[in-house]
CSV table of C-alpha atoms in Angstrom, one decimal:
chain,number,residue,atom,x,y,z
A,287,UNK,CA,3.3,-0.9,-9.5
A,288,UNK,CA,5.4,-4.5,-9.4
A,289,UNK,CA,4.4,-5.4,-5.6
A,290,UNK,CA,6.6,-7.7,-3.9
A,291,UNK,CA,6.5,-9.7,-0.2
A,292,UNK,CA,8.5,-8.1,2.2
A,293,UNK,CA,10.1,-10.3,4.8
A,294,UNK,CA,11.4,-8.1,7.9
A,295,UNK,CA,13.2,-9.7,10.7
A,296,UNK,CA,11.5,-9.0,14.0
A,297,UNK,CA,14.5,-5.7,15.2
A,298,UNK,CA,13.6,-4.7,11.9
A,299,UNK,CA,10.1,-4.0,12.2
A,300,UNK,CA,10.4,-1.6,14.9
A,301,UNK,CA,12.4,0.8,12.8
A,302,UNK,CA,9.8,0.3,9.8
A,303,UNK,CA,6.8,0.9,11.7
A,304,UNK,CA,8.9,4.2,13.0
A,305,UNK,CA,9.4,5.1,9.5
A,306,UNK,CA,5.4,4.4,8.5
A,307,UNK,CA,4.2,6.4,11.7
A,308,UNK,CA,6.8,9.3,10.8
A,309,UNK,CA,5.8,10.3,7.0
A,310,UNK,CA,2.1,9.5,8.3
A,311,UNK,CA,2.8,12.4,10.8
A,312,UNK,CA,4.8,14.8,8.4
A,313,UNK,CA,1.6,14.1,5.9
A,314,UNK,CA,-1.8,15.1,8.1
A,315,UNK,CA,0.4,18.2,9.5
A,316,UNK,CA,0.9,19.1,5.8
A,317,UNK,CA,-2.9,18.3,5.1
A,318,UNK,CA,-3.7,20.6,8.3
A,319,UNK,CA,-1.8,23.2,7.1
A,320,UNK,CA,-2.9,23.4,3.4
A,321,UNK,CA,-6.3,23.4,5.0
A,322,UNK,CA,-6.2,26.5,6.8
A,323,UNK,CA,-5.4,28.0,3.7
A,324,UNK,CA,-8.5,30.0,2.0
A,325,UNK,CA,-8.4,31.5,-1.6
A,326,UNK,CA,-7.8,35.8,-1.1
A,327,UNK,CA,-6.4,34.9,2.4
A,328,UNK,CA,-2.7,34.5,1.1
A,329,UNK,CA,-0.7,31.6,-0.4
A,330,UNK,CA,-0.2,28.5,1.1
A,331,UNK,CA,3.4,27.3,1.8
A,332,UNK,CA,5.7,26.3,-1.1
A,333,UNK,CA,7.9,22.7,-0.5
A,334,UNK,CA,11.0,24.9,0.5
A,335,UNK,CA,8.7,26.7,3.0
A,336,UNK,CA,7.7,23.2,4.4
A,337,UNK,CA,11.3,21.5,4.6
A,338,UNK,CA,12.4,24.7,6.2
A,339,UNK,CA,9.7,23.9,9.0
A,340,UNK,CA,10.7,20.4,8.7
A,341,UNK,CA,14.2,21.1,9.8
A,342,UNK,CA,12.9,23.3,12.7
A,343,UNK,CA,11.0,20.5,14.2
A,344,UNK,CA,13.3,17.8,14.2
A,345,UNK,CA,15.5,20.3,15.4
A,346,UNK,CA,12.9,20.9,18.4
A,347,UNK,CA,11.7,17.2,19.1
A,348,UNK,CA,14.0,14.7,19.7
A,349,UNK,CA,11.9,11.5,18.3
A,350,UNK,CA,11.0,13.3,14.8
A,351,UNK,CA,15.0,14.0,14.6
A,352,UNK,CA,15.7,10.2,15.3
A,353,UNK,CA,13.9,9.1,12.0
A,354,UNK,CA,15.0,9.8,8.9
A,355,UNK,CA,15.4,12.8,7.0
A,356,UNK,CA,15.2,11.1,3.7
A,357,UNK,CA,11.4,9.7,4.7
A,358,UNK,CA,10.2,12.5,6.0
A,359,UNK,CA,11.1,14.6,3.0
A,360,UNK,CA,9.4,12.4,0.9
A,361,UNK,CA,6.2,12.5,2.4
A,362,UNK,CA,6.4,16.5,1.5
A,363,UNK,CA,7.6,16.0,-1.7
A,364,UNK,CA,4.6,12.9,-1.8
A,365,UNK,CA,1.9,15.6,-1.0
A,366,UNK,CA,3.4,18.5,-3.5
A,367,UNK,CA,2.2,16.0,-5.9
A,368,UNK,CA,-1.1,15.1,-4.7
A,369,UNK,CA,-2.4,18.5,-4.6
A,370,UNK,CA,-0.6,19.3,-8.1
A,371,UNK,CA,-2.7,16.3,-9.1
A,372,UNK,CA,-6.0,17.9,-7.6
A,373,UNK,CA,-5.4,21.4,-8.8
A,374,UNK,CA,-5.2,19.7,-12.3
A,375,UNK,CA,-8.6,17.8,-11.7
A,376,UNK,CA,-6.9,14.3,-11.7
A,377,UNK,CA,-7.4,13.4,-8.2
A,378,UNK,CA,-9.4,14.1,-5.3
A,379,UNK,CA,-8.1,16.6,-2.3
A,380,UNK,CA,-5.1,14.8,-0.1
A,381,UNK,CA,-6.9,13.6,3.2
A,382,UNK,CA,-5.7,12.6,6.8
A,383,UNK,CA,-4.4,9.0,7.2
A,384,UNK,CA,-5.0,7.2,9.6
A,385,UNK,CA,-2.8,4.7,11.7
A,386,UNK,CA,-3.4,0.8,11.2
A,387,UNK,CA,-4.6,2.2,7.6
A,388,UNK,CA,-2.2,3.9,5.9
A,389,UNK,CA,1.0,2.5,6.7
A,390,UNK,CA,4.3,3.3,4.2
A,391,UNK,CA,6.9,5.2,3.3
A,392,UNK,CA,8.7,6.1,-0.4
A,393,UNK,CA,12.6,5.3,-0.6
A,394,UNK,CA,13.5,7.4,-4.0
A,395,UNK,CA,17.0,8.2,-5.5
A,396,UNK,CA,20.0,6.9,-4.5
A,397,UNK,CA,18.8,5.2,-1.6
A,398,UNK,CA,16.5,3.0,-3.3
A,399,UNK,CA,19.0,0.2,-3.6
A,400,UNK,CA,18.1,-3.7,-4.4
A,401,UNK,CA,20.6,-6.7,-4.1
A,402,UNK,CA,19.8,-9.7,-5.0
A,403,UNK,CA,20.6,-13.3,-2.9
A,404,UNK,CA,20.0,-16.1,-4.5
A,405,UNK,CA,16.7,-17.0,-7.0
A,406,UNK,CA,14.1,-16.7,-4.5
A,407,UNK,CA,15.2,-13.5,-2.5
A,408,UNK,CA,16.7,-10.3,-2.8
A,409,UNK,CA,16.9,-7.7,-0.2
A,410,UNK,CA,16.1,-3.6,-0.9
A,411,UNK,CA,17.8,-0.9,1.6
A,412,UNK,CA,15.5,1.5,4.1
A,413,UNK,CA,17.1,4.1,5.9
A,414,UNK,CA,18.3,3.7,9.6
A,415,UNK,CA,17.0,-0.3,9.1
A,416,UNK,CA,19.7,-1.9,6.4
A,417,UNK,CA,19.0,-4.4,4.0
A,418,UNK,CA,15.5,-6.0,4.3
A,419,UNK,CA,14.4,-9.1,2.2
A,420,UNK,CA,11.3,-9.7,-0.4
A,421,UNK,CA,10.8,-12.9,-1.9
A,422,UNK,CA,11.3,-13.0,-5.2
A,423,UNK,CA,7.8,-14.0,-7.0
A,424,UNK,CA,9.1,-12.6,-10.5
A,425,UNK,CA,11.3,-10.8,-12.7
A,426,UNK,CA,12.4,-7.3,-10.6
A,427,UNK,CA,11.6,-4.7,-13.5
A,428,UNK,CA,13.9,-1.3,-13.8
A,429,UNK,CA,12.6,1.0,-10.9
A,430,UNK,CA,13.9,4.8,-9.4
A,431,UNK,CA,11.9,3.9,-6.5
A,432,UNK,CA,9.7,1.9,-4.2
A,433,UNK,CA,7.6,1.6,-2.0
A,434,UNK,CA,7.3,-0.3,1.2
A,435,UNK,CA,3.3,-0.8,2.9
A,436,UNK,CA,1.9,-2.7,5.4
A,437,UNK,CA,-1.8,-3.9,5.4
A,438,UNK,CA,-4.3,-3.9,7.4
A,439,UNK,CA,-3.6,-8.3,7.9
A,440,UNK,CA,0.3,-6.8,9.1
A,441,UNK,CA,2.0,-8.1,5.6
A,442,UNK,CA,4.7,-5.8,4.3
A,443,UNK,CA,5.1,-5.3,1.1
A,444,UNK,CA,8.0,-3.2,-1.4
A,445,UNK,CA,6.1,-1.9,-4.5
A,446,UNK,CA,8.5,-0.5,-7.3
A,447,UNK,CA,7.1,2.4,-9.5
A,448,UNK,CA,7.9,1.1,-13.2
A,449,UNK,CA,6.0,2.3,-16.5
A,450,UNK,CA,4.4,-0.6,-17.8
A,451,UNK,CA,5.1,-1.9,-21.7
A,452,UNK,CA,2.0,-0.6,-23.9
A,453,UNK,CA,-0.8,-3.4,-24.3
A,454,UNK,CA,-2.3,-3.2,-27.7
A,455,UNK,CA,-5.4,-2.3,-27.8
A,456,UNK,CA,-8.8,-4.6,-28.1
A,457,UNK,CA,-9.9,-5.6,-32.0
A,458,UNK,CA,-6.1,-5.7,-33.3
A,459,UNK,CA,-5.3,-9.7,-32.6
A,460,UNK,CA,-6.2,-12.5,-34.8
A,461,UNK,CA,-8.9,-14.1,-33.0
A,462,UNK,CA,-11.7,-11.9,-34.4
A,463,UNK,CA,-14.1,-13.0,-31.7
A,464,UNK,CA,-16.6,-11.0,-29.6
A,465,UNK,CA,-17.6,-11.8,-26.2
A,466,UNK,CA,-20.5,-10.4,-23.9
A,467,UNK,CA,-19.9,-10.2,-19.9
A,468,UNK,CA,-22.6,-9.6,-17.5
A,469,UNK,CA,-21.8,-9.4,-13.9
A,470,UNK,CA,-23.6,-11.0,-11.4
A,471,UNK,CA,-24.0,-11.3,-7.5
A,472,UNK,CA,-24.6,-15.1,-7.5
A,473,UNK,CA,-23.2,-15.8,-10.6
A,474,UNK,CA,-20.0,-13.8,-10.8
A,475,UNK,CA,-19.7,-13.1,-14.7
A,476,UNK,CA,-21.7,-15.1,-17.5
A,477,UNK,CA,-20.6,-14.6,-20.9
A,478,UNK,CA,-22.4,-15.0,-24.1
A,479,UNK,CA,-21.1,-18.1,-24.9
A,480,UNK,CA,-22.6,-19.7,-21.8
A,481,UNK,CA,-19.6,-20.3,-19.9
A,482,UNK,CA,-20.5,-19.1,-16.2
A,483,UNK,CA,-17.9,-18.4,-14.0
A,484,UNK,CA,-17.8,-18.0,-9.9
A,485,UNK,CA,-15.2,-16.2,-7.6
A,486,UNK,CA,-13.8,-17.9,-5.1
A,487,UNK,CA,-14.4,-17.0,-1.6
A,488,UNK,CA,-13.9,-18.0,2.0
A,489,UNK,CA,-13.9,-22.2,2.7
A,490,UNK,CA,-16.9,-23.1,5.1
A,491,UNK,CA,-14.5,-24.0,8.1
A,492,UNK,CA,-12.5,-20.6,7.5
A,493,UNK,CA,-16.4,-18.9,7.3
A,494,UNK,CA,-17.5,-20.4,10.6
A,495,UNK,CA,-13.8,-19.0,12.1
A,496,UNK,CA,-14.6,-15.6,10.8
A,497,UNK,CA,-17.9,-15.7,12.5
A,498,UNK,CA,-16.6,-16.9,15.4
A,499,UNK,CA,-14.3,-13.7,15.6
A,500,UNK,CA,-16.3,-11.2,14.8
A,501,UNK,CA,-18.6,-12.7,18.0
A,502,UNK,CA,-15.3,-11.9,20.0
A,503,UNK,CA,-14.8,-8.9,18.6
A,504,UNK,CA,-18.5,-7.8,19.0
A,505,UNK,CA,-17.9,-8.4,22.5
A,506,UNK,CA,-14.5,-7.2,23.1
A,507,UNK,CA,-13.8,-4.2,25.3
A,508,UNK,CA,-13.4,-0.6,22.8
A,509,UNK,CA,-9.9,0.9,23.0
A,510,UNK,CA,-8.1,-2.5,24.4
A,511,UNK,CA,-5.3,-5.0,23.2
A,512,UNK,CA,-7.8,-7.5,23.3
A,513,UNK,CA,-9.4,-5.8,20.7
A,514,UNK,CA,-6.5,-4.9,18.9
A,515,UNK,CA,-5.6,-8.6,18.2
A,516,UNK,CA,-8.8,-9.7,17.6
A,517,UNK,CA,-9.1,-7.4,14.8
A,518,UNK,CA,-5.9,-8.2,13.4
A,519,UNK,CA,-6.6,-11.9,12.6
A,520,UNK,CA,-10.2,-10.9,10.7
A,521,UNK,CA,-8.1,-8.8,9.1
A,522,UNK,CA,-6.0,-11.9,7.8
A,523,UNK,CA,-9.2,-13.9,6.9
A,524,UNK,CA,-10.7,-11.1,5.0
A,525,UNK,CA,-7.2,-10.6,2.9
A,526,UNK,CA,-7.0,-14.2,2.4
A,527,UNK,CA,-10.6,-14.0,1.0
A,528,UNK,CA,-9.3,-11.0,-1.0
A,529,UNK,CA,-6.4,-12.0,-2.4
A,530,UNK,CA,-8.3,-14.9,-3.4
A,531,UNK,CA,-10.9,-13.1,-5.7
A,532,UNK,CA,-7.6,-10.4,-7.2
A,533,UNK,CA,-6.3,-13.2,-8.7
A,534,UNK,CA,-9.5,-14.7,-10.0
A,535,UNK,CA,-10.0,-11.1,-11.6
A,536,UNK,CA,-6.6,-10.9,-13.0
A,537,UNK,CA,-6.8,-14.7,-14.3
A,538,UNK,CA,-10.3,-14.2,-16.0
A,539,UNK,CA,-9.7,-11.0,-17.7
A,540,UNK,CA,-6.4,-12.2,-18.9
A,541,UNK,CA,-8.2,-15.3,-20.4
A,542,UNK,CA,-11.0,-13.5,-21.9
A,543,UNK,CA,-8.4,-10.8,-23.4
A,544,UNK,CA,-6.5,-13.8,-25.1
A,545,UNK,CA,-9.6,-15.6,-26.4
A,546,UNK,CA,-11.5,-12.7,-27.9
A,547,UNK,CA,-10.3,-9.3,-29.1
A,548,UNK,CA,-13.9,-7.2,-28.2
């Protein structure tokens, strides 16, 4: 996955979160329905079986029939393939997602268009919502889809499904150096030659902020908006925090792959 910012405008959103909320609801009724199904008791419906319900409903209710067709049909075709991938022992059973948690949608074929504005931003096309912006942090790879997410801070994202170029593998570069890792709680990783290295994590003022918040939230009424918010900004100190020790990762083991080969 090549994961890019996305930038809605506000009248945008609305229409993404419809979208999110819609192949979210298509998904648990198809995880409800595959688990009523019991081996010797019958087989459980094929994808044409479940687009031909699909059509039914949004034929019955009128807010399923004002989304797109395109999502929703995705989300089927998204869940054929998880339980192909757990009947061959790849991946676990397809679960229930939950709102605020599982938020996106998969724009395949030809709708999965990208245009690009200027050198910093290009904009991808959504169904029913037009042309949407991502910021351009580097070079847009070939793609036949992509995905758009939001986390649990409220950032979208578009993620475009690409093979990656083959790495070659450890021992085969011209270094011919060997390095030992051992991962630690208060030192983060110390390798053989003595180097010790140490994630980042939260600055002391943003610390005493997230403890602050998690007294309001602690505090906070279950169930209300209050609540709601509250939740919402630790979930913005905790991705900063996050994002912050990702990148370490990705930085240190790209370092210690270019310096050593084992």
């Amino acid at each position: 996955m090549s994961r890019y910012r996305l930038d809605p405008a506000p009248e945008q959103v609305a229409g993404i979160e419809e979208h999110c909320g819609h192949a979210r609801f298509v998904w648990n009724l198809a995880v409800e329905q595959q688990s009523w199904w019991k081996p010797g008791q019958g087989r459980a419906p094929n994808h044409a079986e479940r687009c031909r319900q699909l059509t039914e409903a949004r034929a019955e209710f009128e807010w399923l029939r004002a989304g797109s067709q395109t999502v929703q049909q995705q989300a089927l075709r998204d869940f054929d393939q998880a339980i192909r991938n757990f009947f061959n022992g790849s991946h676990r059973h397809p679960t229930f997602r939950k709102r605020g948690r599982s938020e996106g949608f998969q724009i395949v074929g030809k709708n999965a268009r990208v245009e690009k504005l200027n050198r910093k931003w290009s904009q991808c096309w959504i169904p029913k919502v037009g042309w949407v912006k991502f910021r351009v942090s580097r070079i847009i790879p070939d793609f036949r889809s992509y995905r758009v997410t939001r986390d649990r801070a409220g950032r979208w994202h578009v993620a475009f499904a690409v093979a990656p170029d083959p790495v070659p593998a450890p021992g085969t570069g011209e270094v011919g150096e060997v390095v030992g890792v051992d991962r630690g709680v208060a030192v983060s990783a110390a390798l053989s030659t003595g180097e010790r290295l140490s994630c980042p994590t939260l600055r002391p003022k943003e610390a005493e902020r997230l403890r602050r918040l998690q007294r309001r939230l602690a505090k906070a009424t279950r169930g209300s908006n209050r609540r709601g918010r509250l939740r919402t900004r630790i979930a913005r100190v905790k991705a900063r925090e996050a994002d912050r020790r990702k990148d370490w990762v990705e930085r240190t083991s790209t370092d210690l792959a270019r310096r050593f080969d084992v």
